[in-house]
CSV table of C-alpha atoms in Angstrom, one decimal:
chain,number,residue,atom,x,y,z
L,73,UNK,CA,-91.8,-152.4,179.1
L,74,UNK,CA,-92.1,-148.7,177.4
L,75,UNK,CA,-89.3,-147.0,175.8
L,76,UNK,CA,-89.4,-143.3,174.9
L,77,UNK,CA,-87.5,-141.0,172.4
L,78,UNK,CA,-87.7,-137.3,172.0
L,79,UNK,CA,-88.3,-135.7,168.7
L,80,UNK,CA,-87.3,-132.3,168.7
L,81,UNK,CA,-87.2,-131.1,164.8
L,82,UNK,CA,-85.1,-127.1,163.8
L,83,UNK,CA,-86.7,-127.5,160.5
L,84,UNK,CA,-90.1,-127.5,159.1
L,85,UNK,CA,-91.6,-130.2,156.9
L,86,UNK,CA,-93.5,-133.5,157.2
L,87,UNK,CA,-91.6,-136.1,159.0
L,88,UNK,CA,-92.2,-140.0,159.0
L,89,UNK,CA,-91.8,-141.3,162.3
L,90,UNK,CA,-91.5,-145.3,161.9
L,91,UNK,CA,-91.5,-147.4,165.2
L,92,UNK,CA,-90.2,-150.9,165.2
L,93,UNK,CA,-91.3,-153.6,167.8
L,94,UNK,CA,-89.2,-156.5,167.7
L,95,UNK,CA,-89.6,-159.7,170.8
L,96,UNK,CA,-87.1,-162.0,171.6
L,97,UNK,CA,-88.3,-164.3,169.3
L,98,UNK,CA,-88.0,-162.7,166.4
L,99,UNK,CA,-91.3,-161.1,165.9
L,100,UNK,CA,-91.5,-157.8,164.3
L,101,UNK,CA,-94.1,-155.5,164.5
L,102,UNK,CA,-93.8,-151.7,162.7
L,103,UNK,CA,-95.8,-148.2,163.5
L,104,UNK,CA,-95.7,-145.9,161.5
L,105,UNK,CA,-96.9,-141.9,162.0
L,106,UNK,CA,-96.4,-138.3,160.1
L,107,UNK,CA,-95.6,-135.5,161.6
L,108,UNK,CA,-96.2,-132.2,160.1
L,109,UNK,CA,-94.2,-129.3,161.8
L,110,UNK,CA,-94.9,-125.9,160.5
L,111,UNK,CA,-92.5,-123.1,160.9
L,112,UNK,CA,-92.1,-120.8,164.0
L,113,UNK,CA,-94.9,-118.2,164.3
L,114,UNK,CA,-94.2,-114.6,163.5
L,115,UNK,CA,-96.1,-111.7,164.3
L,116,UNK,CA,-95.3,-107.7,163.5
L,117,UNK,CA,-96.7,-104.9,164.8
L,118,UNK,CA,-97.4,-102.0,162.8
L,119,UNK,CA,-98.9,-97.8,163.7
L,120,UNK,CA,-99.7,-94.9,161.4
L,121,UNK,CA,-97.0,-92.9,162.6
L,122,UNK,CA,-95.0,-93.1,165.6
L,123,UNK,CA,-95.7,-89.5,166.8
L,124,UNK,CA,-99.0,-88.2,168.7
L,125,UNK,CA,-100.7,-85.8,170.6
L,126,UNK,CA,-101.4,-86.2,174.4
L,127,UNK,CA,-105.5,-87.2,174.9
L,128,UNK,CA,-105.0,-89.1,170.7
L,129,UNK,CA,-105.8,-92.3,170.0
L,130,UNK,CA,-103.1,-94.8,168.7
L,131,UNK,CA,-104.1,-98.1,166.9
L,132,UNK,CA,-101.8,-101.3,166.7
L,133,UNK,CA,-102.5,-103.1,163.9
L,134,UNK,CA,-100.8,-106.4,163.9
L,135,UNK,CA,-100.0,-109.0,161.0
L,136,UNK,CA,-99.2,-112.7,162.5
L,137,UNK,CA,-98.1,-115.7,160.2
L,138,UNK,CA,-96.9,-119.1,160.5
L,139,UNK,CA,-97.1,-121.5,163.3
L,140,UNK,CA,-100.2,-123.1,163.5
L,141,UNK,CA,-103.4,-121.4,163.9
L,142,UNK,CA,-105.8,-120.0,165.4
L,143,UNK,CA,-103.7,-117.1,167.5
L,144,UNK,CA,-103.9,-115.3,170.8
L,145,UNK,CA,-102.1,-112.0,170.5
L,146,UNK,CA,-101.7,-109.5,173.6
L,147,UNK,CA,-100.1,-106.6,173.2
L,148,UNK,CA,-98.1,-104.8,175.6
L,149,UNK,CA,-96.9,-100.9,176.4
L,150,UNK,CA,-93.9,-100.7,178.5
L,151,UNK,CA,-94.5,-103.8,180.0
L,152,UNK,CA,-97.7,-103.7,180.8
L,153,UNK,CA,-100.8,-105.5,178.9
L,154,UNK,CA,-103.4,-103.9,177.1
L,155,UNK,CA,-105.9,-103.9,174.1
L,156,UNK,CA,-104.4,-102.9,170.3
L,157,UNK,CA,-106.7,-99.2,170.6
L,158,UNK,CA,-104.3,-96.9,173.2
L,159,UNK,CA,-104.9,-93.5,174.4
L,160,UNK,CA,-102.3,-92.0,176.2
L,161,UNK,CA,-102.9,-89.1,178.0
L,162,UNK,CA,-98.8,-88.7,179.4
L,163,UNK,CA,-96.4,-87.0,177.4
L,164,UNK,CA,-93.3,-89.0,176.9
L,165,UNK,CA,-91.9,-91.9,175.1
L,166,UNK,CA,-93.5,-95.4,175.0
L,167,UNK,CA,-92.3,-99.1,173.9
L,168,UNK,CA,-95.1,-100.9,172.0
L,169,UNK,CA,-94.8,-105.0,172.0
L,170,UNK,CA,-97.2,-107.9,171.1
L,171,UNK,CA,-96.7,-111.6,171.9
L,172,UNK,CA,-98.5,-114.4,169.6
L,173,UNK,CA,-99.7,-117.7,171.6
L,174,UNK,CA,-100.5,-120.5,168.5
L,175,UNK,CA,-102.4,-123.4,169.3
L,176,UNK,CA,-99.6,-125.2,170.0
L,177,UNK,CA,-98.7,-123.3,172.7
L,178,UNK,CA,-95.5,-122.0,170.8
L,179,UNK,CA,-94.9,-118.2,171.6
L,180,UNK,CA,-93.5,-115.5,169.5
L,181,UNK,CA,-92.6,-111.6,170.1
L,182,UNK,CA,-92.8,-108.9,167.7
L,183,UNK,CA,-90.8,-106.2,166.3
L,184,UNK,CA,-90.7,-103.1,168.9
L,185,UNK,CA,-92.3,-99.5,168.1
L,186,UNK,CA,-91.2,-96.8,169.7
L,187,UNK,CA,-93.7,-93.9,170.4
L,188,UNK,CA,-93.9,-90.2,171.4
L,189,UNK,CA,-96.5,-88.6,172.9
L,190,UNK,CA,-96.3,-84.9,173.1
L,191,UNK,CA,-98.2,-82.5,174.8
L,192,UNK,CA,-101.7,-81.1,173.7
L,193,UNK,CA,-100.3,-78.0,171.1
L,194,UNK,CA,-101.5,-74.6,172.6
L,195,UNK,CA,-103.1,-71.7,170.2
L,196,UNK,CA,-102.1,-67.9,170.8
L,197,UNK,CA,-104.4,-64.9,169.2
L,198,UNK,CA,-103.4,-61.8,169.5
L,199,UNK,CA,-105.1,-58.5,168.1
L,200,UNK,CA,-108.2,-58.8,168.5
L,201,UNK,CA,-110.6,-56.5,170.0
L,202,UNK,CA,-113.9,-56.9,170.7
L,203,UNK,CA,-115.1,-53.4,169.8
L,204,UNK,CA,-114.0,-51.5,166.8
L,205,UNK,CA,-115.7,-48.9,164.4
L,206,UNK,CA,-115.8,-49.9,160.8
L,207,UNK,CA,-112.4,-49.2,158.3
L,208,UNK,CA,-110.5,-49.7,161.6
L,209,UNK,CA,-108.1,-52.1,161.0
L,210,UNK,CA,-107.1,-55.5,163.3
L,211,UNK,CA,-103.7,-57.0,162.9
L,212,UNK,CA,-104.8,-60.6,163.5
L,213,UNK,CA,-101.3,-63.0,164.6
L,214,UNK,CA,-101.7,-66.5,165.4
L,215,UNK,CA,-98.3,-68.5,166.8
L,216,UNK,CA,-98.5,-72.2,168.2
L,217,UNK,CA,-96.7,-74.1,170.9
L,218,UNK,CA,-95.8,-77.7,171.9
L,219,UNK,CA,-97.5,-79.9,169.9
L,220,UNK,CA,-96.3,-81.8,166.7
L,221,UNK,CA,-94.7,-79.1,164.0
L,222,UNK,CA,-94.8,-78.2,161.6
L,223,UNK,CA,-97.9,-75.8,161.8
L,224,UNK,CA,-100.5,-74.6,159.8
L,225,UNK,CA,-103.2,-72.1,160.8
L,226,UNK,CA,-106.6,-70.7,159.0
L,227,UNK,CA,-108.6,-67.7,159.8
L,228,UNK,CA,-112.4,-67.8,158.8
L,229,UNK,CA,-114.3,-64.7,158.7
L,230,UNK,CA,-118.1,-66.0,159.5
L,231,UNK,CA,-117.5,-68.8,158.1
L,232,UNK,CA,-115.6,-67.8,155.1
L,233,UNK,CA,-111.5,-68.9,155.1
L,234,UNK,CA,-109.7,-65.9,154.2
L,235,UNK,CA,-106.1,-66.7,155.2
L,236,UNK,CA,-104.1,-69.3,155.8
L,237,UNK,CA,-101.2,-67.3,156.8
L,238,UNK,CA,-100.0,-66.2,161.0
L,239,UNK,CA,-101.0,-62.5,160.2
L,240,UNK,CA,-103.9,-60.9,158.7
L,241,UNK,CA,-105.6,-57.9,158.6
L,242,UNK,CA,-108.8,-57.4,159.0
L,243,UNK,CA,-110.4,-53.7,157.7
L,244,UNK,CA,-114.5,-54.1,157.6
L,245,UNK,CA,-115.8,-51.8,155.8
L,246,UNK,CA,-119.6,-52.3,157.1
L,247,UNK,CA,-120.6,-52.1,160.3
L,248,UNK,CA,-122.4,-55.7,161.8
L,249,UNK,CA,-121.3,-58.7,164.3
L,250,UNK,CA,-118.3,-60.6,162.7
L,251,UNK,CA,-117.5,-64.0,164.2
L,252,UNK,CA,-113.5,-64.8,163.6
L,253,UNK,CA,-112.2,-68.1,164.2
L,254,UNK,CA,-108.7,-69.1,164.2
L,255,UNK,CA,-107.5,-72.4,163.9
L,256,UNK,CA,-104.7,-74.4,164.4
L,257,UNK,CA,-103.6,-78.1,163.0
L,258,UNK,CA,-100.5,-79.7,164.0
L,259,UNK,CA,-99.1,-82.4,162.2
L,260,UNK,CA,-99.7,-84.8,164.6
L,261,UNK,CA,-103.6,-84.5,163.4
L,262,UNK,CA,-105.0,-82.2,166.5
L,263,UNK,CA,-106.9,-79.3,166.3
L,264,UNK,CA,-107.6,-76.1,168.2
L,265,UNK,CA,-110.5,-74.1,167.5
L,266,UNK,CA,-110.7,-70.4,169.0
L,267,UNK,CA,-113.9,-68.2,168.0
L,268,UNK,CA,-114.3,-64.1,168.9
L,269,UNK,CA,-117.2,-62.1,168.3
L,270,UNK,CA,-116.2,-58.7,167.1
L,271,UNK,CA,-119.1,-55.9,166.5
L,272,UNK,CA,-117.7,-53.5,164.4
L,273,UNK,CA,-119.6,-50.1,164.4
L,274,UNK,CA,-120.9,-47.7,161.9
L,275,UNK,CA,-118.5,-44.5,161.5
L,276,UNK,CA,-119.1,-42.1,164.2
L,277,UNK,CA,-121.0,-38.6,163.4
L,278,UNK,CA,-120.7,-35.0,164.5
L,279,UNK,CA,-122.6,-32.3,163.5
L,280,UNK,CA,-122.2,-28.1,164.6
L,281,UNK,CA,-124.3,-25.7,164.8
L,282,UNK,CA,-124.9,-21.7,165.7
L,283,UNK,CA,-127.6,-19.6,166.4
L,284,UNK,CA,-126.4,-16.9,163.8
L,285,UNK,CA,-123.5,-16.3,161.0
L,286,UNK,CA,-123.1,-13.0,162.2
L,287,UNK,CA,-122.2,-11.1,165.4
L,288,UNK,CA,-120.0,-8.0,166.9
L,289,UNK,CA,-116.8,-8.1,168.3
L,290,UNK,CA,-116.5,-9.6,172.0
L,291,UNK,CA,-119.9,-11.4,171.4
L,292,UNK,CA,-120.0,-14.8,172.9
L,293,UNK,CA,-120.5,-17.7,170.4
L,294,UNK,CA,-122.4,-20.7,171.5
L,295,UNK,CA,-121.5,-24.0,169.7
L,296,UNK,CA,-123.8,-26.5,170.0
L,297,UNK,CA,-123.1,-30.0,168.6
L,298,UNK,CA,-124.6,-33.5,168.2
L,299,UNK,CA,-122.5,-36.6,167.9
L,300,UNK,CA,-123.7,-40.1,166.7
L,301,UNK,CA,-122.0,-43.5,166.1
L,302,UNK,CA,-119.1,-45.0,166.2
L,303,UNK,CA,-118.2,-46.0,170.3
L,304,UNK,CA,-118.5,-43.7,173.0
L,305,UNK,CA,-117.7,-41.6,174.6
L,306,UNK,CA,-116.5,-39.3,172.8
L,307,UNK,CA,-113.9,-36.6,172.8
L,308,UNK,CA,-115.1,-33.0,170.9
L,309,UNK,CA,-112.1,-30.8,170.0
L,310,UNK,CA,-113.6,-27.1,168.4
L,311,UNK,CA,-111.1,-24.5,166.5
L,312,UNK,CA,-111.3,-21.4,165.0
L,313,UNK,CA,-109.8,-21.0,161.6
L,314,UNK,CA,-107.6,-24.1,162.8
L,315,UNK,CA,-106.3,-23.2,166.2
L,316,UNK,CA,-107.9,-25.3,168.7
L,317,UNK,CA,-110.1,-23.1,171.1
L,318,UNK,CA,-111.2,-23.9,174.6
L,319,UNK,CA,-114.4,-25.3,175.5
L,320,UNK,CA,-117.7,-24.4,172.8
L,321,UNK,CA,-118.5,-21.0,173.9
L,322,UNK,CA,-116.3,-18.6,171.6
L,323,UNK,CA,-115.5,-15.0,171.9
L,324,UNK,CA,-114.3,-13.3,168.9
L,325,UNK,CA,-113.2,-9.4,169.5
L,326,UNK,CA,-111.8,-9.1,166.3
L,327,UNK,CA,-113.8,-8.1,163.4
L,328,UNK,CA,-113.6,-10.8,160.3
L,329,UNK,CA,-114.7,-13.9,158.9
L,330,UNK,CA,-114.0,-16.7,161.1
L,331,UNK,CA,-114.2,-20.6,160.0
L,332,UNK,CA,-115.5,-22.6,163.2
L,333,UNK,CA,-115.2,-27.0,163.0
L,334,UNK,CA,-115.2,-29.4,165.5
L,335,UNK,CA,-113.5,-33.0,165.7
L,336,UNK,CA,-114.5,-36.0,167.1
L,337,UNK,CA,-112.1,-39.1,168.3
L,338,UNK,CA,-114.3,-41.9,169.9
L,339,UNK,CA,-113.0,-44.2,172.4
L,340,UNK,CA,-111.8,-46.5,169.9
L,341,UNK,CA,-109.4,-43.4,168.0
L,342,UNK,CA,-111.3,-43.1,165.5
């Protein structure tokens, strides 16, 4: 006949199992086995940081011991299998598992990680214009939304950081293309780029002229003028010993010495 007894150990350690055969008359006959029983398996689950971007990539690192080797580990996000390299592209909150499979057979569950995923941070630049005259100034601002504060921002003036502060002003002083690029890092790891092109142009010009320095009362004056520079088109304003006067052509009917200037505003104010 067969006989059978189940060994079911709680603790770990090498057992003796020692089987005894004994017939009716008398003889004996003895088996004898060890057992080794390892512990229960244990696995954890570890990530750099439990907060992210939407579209970033999140490892699971994982660190399993005990139990008797070689393991199969699967990991798990809200239930659902996947691999241990995630990308979630959702904002919200997520529950990171594992289970380890020895080769016994003998199944364990790790600790559980808690995730957010928040969405892609957004970059606002204000005061910037694409057209300016040179000693103009540009108040730059940069703010930042959603994302992972805190914040921090740098400005780069072709190529060259020259604040890390929201504000700056920039006041060329030379005329040329200027390439500014503002970005943004949230502490999450992501970051926005955003590049303007800004020509900046030389000073504008003006320059009067008249046929003669001298003429009789109720003559007509013709002011000519030439205008360079800066951004048209331009606006001419001509006085007469400071008074603005109407138009270029002048008419004096007073005798005297009269001072005649013109100014110039270009499209930009300047």
């Amino acid at each position: 006949g067969s006989q059978s007894l189940l060994f079911k150990p709680s603790l770990p350690g090498i057992y003796n199992i020692i089987v005894v055969l004994k017939d009716s008359v008398g003889y004996r006959i003895a088996y004898k086995s060890t057992v080794t029983v390892n512990p229960d398996p244990v696995i954890t689950i570890l990530v750099p940081r439990t907060v992210y971007d939407s579209g970033q990539s999140v490892t699971v690192s994982s660190t399993p011991s005990l139990g008797t080797p070689p393991y199969t580990i699967t990991f798990y996000i809200n239930g659902s299998q996947i691999g241990n390299n995630i990308v979630l592209t959702t904002p919200g909150k997520y529950i990171i598992t594992a289970k380890l499979t020895d080769a016994l057979g003998y199944q364990a569950s790790s600790n559980i990680i808690i995730i957010t995923v928040n969405p892609d941070p957004i970059l606002n630049v204000s005061g910037i214009k694409g057209v300016l005259d040179a000693n103009m100034k540009l108040n730059i601002s940069m703010s930042a939304s959603l994302g992972t504060a805190p914040y921090s921002f740098s400005l780069y003036i072709n190529d060259t950081e020259v604040s890390s502060s929201q504000t700056y002003t920039f006041n060329p002083a030379l005329s040329g293309t200027y390439v500014i690029k503002a970005v943004l890092n949230d502490s999450a790891g992501y970051s926005i780029t955003k590049c303007f092109m800004v020509t900046v142009n030389p000073d504008p010009i003006i320059s009067i002229s008249v046929v003669r320095n001298v003429y009789d009362a109720g003559q007509s004056i013709n002011v000519s003028e030439s205008s360079s520079l800066g951004t048209p088109p331009y606006v001419i304003t001509y006085y007469v010993n400071g008074s603005p006067v109407s138009g270029s052509s002048i008419q004096l009917k007073a005798p005297g010495n009269y001072i005649i200037y013109a100014k110039l505003t270009d499209s930009l104010g300047y």
